[in-house]
XYZ file of N, CA, C and O in Angstrom:
496
model
N 21.069 -15.977 1.879
C 19.845 -15.454 1.260
C 18.976 -14.763 2.288
O 19.149 -14.941 3.488
N 18.086 -13.939 1.796
C 17.151 -13.210 2.639
C 15.735 -13.540 2.172
O 15.455 -13.531 0.974
N 14.872 -13.830 3.109
C 13.479 -14.081 2.786
C 12.640 -12.914 3.329
O 12.841 -12.469 4.465
N 11.712 -12.453 2.500
C 10.815 -11.367 2.881
C 9.381 -11.859 2.756
O 9.009 -12.416 1.718
N 8.606 -11.660 3.798
C 7.219 -12.124 3.794
C 6.306 -10.966 4.183
O 6.395 -10.455 5.308
N 5.453 -10.584 3.252
C 4.510 -9.503 3.511
C 3.198 -10.062 4.073
O 2.840 -11.220 3.819
N 2.486 -9.209 4.767
C 1.161 -9.565 5.273
C 0.382 -8.290 5.554
O 0.948 -7.195 5.594
N -0.928 -8.458 5.753
C -1.770 -7.334 6.152
C -2.656 -6.771 5.072
O -3.512 -5.937 5.350
N -2.454 -7.166 3.840
C -3.287 -6.639 2.771
C -4.719 -7.156 2.878
O -4.952 -8.288 3.270
N -5.661 -6.314 2.526
C -7.071 -6.699 2.571
C -7.898 -5.658 1.839
O -7.366 -4.685 1.303
N -9.210 -5.849 1.831
C -10.151 -4.902 1.257
C -10.447 -3.811 2.288
O -10.748 -4.103 3.442
N -10.366 -2.558 1.840
C -10.642 -1.431 2.726
C -11.396 -0.358 1.939
O -11.226 -0.257 0.708
N -12.208 0.411 2.622
C -12.966 1.463 1.943
C -12.100 2.693 1.702
O -11.153 2.973 2.456
N -12.450 3.434 0.677
C -11.743 4.680 0.394
C -11.817 5.598 1.612
O -12.859 5.700 2.268
N -10.698 6.252 1.891
C -10.608 7.112 3.063
C -10.131 6.390 4.303
O -9.800 7.024 5.316
N -10.078 5.085 4.247
C -9.665 4.291 5.387
C -8.163 4.163 5.493
O -7.404 4.732 4.711
N -7.743 3.377 6.496
C -6.326 3.168 6.763
C -6.010 1.681 6.816
O -6.889 0.856 7.109
N -4.757 1.374 6.575
C -4.304 -0.011 6.581
C -2.808 -0.018 6.818
O -2.104 0.862 6.313
N -2.318 -1.014 7.563
C -0.883 -1.183 7.728
C -0.483 -2.561 7.221
O -1.045 -3.564 7.655
N 0.472 -2.570 6.326
C 1.036 -3.824 5.846
C 2.424 -3.997 6.434
O 3.106 -3.014 6.744
N 2.818 -5.258 6.600
C 4.085 -5.573 7.258
C 4.947 -6.443 6.370
O 4.444 -7.169 5.508
N 6.252 -6.403 6.634
C 7.206 -7.237 5.909
C 8.230 -7.739 6.916
O 8.972 -6.932 7.500
N 8.273 -9.053 7.090
C 9.225 -9.653 8.019
C 10.383 -10.250 7.233
O 10.168 -11.006 6.277
N 11.589 -9.908 7.647
C 12.797 -10.410 6.998
C 13.416 -11.513 7.837
O 13.438 -11.447 9.063
N 13.956 -12.522 7.155
C 14.664 -13.599 7.839
C 15.842 -14.027 6.984
O 15.949 -13.655 5.818
N 16.714 -14.809 7.581
C 17.905 -15.244 6.857
C 19.060 -14.289 7.108
O 19.236 -13.787 8.213
N 19.839 -14.011 6.077
C 21.029 -13.175 6.209
C 20.671 -11.690 6.187
O 21.093 -10.926 5.317
N 19.913 -11.286 7.173
C 19.397 -9.913 7.192
C 20.494 -8.880 7.355
O 20.290 -7.709 7.034
N 21.675 -9.302 7.809
C 22.773 -8.349 7.954
C 23.211 -7.812 6.597
O 23.872 -6.786 6.503
N 22.855 -8.510 5.533
C 23.234 -8.064 4.192
C 22.270 -7.026 3.628
O 22.519 -6.458 2.563
N 21.179 -6.765 4.334
C 20.192 -5.801 3.854
C 20.523 -4.420 4.397
O 20.601 -4.232 5.604
N 20.720 -3.458 3.504
C 21.072 -2.107 3.925
C 19.951 -1.107 3.689
O 19.989 0.001 4.215
N 18.979 -1.459 2.903
C 17.830 -0.589 2.754
C 16.630 -1.429 2.335
O 16.777 -2.517 1.782
N 15.466 -0.952 2.648
C 14.235 -1.650 2.296
C 13.268 -0.663 1.658
O 13.375 0.556 1.853
N 12.339 -1.222 0.915
C 11.387 -0.368 0.210
C 10.075 -1.111 0.008
O 10.012 -2.339 0.131
N 9.076 -0.361 -0.273
C 7.789 -0.883 -0.727
C 7.564 -0.427 -2.157
O 7.759 0.739 -2.488
N 7.139 -1.379 -2.986
C 6.701 -1.117 -4.341
C 5.273 -1.631 -4.461
O 4.800 -2.389 -3.621
N 4.616 -1.234 -5.539
C 3.287 -1.772 -5.816
C 3.120 -1.990 -7.302
O 3.791 -1.346 -8.115
N 2.203 -2.884 -7.636
C 2.004 -3.215 -9.042
C 0.556 -3.576 -9.305
O -0.068 -4.295 -8.494
N 0.035 -3.088 -10.427
C -1.292 -3.461 -10.904
C -1.125 -4.184 -12.232
O -0.104 -4.005 -12.923
N -2.114 -4.980 -12.624
C -1.998 -5.767 -13.860
C -1.675 -4.893 -15.078
O -2.303 -3.844 -15.294
N -0.701 -5.330 -15.845
C -0.348 -4.638 -17.066
C 0.531 -3.413 -16.886
O 0.868 -2.737 -17.859
N 0.915 -3.143 -15.641
C 1.741 -1.961 -15.384
C 3.075 -2.371 -14.770
O 3.214 -3.445 -14.192
N 4.057 -1.448 -14.885
C 5.358 -1.665 -14.262
C 5.219 -1.581 -12.744
O 4.316 -0.914 -12.224
N 6.162 -2.239 -12.068
C 6.202 -2.139 -10.615
C 6.589 -0.701 -10.252
O 7.549 -0.145 -10.784
N 5.835 -0.116 -9.320
C 5.964 1.304 -9.009
C 6.541 1.499 -7.611
O 6.063 0.882 -6.639
N 7.526 2.365 -7.496
C 8.120 2.688 -6.203
C 7.116 3.421 -5.320
O 6.385 4.304 -5.792
N 7.099 3.052 -4.024
C 6.206 3.702 -3.067
C 6.994 4.456 -1.996
O 6.788 5.645 -1.786
N 7.899 3.734 -1.313
C 8.642 4.369 -0.216
C 9.869 3.531 0.109
O 9.891 2.324 -0.159
N 10.879 4.169 0.715
C 12.072 3.451 1.113
C 12.599 3.995 2.433
O 12.362 5.161 2.781
N 13.299 3.141 3.176
C 13.921 3.516 4.438
C 15.172 2.669 4.612
O 15.217 1.519 4.187
N 16.184 3.260 5.232
C 17.389 2.511 5.509
C 17.127 1.413 6.530
O 16.329 1.597 7.439
N 17.805 0.284 6.406
C 17.566 -0.834 7.314
C 17.926 -0.468 8.748
O 17.309 -0.948 9.698
N 18.890 0.412 8.913
C 19.278 0.866 10.248
C 18.567 2.147 10.650
O 18.947 2.790 11.620
N 17.572 2.520 9.924
C 16.835 3.748 10.225
C 17.250 4.835 9.276
O 17.631 4.584 8.150
N 17.175 6.057 9.717
C 17.555 7.148 8.848
C 16.360 7.720 8.119
O 15.212 7.495 8.474
N 16.660 8.434 7.068
C 15.602 9.141 6.355
C 14.706 8.195 5.584
O 15.098 7.094 5.206
N 13.514 8.671 5.345
C 12.594 7.968 4.466
C 12.420 8.786 3.197
O 12.627 10.012 3.195
N 12.018 8.115 2.146
C 11.799 8.795 0.870
C 10.539 8.206 0.262
O 10.355 6.991 0.289
N 9.664 9.097 -0.272
C 8.356 8.659 -0.749
C 8.117 9.097 -2.185
O 8.593 10.145 -2.625
N 7.325 8.303 -2.876
C 6.810 8.724 -4.170
C 5.832 9.872 -3.942
O 5.116 9.905 -2.931
N 5.780 10.800 -4.870
C 4.915 11.968 -4.722
C 3.453 11.571 -4.527
O 2.725 12.241 -3.786
N 3.028 10.500 -5.157
C 1.607 10.134 -5.125
C 1.158 9.637 -3.754
O -0.041 9.574 -3.477
N 2.110 9.296 -2.872
C 1.737 8.807 -1.547
C 2.237 9.723 -0.432
O 1.896 9.517 0.737
N 3.030 10.718 -0.786
C 3.620 11.600 0.214
C 2.532 12.270 1.038
O 1.563 12.794 0.496
N 2.686 12.242 2.353
C 1.699 12.833 3.239
C 0.594 11.883 3.645
O -0.166 12.164 4.576
N 0.491 10.747 2.958
C -0.550 9.754 3.289
C 0.044 8.462 3.818
O -0.565 7.807 4.677
N 1.198 8.071 3.305
C 1.830 6.813 3.687
C 3.068 7.098 4.548
O 3.752 8.105 4.351
N 3.345 6.159 5.466
C 4.547 6.266 6.295
C 5.230 4.906 6.358
O 4.595 3.901 6.693
N 6.519 4.896 6.026
C 7.309 3.674 6.124
C 8.101 3.728 7.430
O 8.608 4.780 7.824
N 8.188 2.575 8.096
C 8.942 2.515 9.345
C 9.499 1.109 9.494
O 9.123 0.199 8.747
N 10.392 0.930 10.463
C 10.931 -0.404 10.686
C 11.163 -0.636 12.167
O 11.389 0.302 12.915
N 11.101 -1.911 12.549
C 11.365 -2.342 13.921
C 12.527 -3.315 13.826
O 12.366 -4.466 13.426
N 13.714 -2.822 14.183
C 14.912 -3.647 14.040
C 14.844 -4.913 14.872
O 15.292 -5.968 14.444
N 14.286 -4.816 16.058
C 14.222 -5.976 16.949
C 13.385 -7.098 16.346
O 13.613 -8.276 16.617
N 12.424 -6.722 15.530
C 11.533 -7.713 14.913
C 11.877 -7.975 13.451
O 11.166 -8.727 12.775
N 12.935 -7.340 12.952
C 13.302 -7.475 11.528
C 12.099 -7.226 10.624
O 11.868 -7.937 9.644
N 11.356 -6.200 10.957
C 10.097 -5.937 10.275
C 10.050 -4.502 9.769
O 10.489 -3.579 10.461
N 9.534 -4.356 8.560
C 9.298 -3.046 7.971
C 7.792 -2.903 7.762
O 7.125 -3.857 7.345
N 7.289 -1.718 8.046
C 5.855 -1.463 7.942
C 5.584 -0.384 6.907
O 6.413 0.470 6.630
N 4.370 -0.426 6.385
C 3.879 0.672 5.558
C 2.493 1.025 6.076
O 1.551 0.240 5.906
N 2.405 2.159 6.731
C 1.120 2.663 7.212
C 0.493 3.505 6.112
O 1.107 4.471 5.649
N -0.690 3.144 5.711
C -1.369 3.824 4.602
C -2.649 4.467 5.125
O -3.530 3.763 5.629
N -2.733 5.778 5.009
C -3.913 6.529 5.436
C -4.557 7.208 4.240
O -3.939 7.358 3.193
N -5.795 7.616 4.426
C -6.533 8.320 3.362
C -6.442 7.553 2.046
O -6.134 8.117 0.995
N -6.697 6.281 2.122
C -6.551 5.427 0.940
C -7.539 5.802 -0.152
O -8.682 6.200 0.123
N -7.077 5.646 -1.384
C -7.873 5.949 -2.569
C -7.999 4.685 -3.425
O -7.124 3.807 -3.351
N -9.033 4.600 -4.245
C -9.157 3.421 -5.120
C -7.920 3.196 -5.986
O -7.554 2.048 -6.262
N -7.248 4.269 -6.374
C -6.051 4.115 -7.204
C -4.856 3.550 -6.436
O -3.810 3.269 -7.032
N -4.985 3.386 -5.131
C -3.942 2.726 -4.354
C -4.068 1.211 -4.438
O -3.199 0.484 -3.930
N -5.141 0.720 -5.039
C -5.334 -0.716 -5.195
C -4.189 -1.319 -5.993
O -3.878 -0.866 -7.097
N -3.545 -2.339 -5.430
C -2.387 -2.964 -6.078
C -1.913 -4.121 -5.209
O -2.352 -4.283 -4.065
N -0.987 -4.888 -5.752
C -0.218 -5.822 -4.943
C 0.992 -5.043 -4.423
O 1.721 -4.432 -5.218
N 1.173 -5.075 -3.129
C 2.279 -4.351 -2.499
C 3.408 -5.332 -2.189
O 3.199 -6.360 -1.539
N 4.605 -4.986 -2.671
C 5.774 -5.826 -2.507
C 6.802 -5.145 -1.610
O 7.060 -3.943 -1.741
N 7.414 -5.952 -0.766
C 8.533 -5.509 0.051
C 9.821 -5.865 -0.674
O 9.912 -6.942 -1.290
N 10.808 -4.980 -0.630
C 12.082 -5.215 -1.299
C 13.233 -4.877 -0.363
O 13.126 -3.954 0.459
N 14.328 -5.599 -0.518
C 15.531 -5.329 0.264
C 16.729 -5.200 -0.655
O 16.834 -5.921 -1.652
N 17.611 -4.264 -0.309
C 18.784 -4.040 -1.132
C 20.067 -4.174 -0.345
O 20.107 -3.869 0.851
N 21.126 -4.624 -1.011
C 22.415 -4.821 -0.345
C 23.249 -3.539 -0.289
O 24.209 -3.455 0.472
N 22.883 -2.536 -1.074
C 23.655 -1.299 -1.099
C 23.024 -0.256 -0.200
O 21.803 -0.142 -0.129
N 23.872 0.526 0.443
C 23.376 1.646 1.233
C 22.909 2.745 0.288
O 23.402 2.862 -0.827
N 21.980 3.518 0.756
C 21.463 4.599 -0.069
C 19.967 4.460 -0.277
O 19.338 3.562 0.275
N 19.430 5.336 -1.070
C 17.987 5.363 -1.295
C 17.719 5.259 -2.792
O 18.159 6.096 -3.569
N 17.026 4.199 -3.151
C 16.815 3.890 -4.552
C 15.332 3.738 -4.849
O 14.554 3.253 -4.028
N 14.948 4.139 -6.053
C 13.547 4.088 -6.444
C 13.278 3.134 -7.590
O 12.140 2.964 -7.998
N 14.317 2.530 -8.123
C 14.138 1.584 -9.236
C 14.105 0.161 -8.693
O 14.898 -0.189 -7.839
N 13.235 -0.664 -9.232
C 13.138 -2.042 -8.757
C 14.428 -2.810 -9.018
O 14.793 -3.707 -8.246
N 15.166 -2.440 -10.070
C 16.426 -3.120 -10.400
C 17.486 -2.930 -9.320
O 18.473 -3.669 -9.287
N 17.315 -1.941 -8.468
C 18.295 -1.654 -7.428
C 18.109 -2.501 -6.178
O 18.868 -2.349 -5.218
N 17.112 -3.369 -6.178
C 16.837 -4.203 -5.015
C 17.097 -5.671 -5.338
O 16.873 -6.126 -6.462
N 17.583 -6.385 -4.319
C 18.051 -7.749 -4.530
C 17.088 -8.816 -4.018
O 17.140 -9.964 -4.474
N 16.260 -8.461 -3.061
C 15.371 -9.437 -2.438
C 13.935 -8.933 -2.527
O 13.679 -7.743 -2.334
N 13.021 -9.861 -2.763
C 11.613 -9.502 -2.921
C 10.727 -10.484 -2.176
O 11.016 -11.680 -2.124
N 9.639 -9.967 -1.639
C 8.610 -10.815 -1.070
C 7.620 -11.248 -2.139
O 7.755 -10.889 -3.318
N 6.617 -11.995 -1.724
C 5.640 -12.540 -2.671
C 4.495 -11.563 -2.922
O 3.704 -11.758 -3.842
N 4.392 -10.517 -2.103
C 3.361 -9.500 -2.292
C 2.127 -9.735 -1.436
O 1.831 -10.865 -1.040
N 1.429 -8.653 -1.165
C 0.163 -8.724 -0.434
C -0.837 -7.804 -1.127
O -0.494 -6.669 -1.479
N -2.052 -8.297 -1.347
C -3.053 -7.559 -2.116
C -3.761 -6.529 -1.245
O -4.319 -6.866 -0.196
N -3.742 -5.290 -1.714
C -4.505 -4.212 -1.084
C -5.556 -3.750 -2.083
O -5.228 -3.384 -3.215
N -6.799 -3.784 -1.673
C -7.894 -3.350 -2.529
C -8.676 -2.258 -1.819
O -9.113 -2.440 -0.681
N -8.822 -1.115 -2.487
C -9.539 0.022 -1.912
C -10.822 0.220 -2.713
O -10.780 0.484 -3.916
N -11.935 0.085 -2.047
C -13.228 0.222 -2.715
C -13.716 1.666 -2.622
O -13.484 2.355 -1.627
N -14.421 2.088 -3.665
C -14.922 3.476 -3.695
C -16.290 3.587 -3.052
O -16.931 2.589 -2.753
């Protein structure tokens, strides 16, 4: 099994920046790609960004492209999401996800492991 633990979420003002982290433990060799999703009450979980576990290209949702950057530190088994120019509509619980298949996926069903989420709140 793989355990994912997110951290770093907090209250931030609009226009500000924030970095959230996701640390993986357990059978991390089975993880071939990671992603960030977000969810607000009453809505479906929304894809934000993805990156291969061994590096490679990143892929972003249009609504965050140019503002958010996903990266990973293999030595620390950690994936980051740097969020700049935050907007109130970015307010959500941010979830880290890991998938056993290589490739880049935007559907939550394509991921096998999930963290518990970290709350990001952007005030106007």
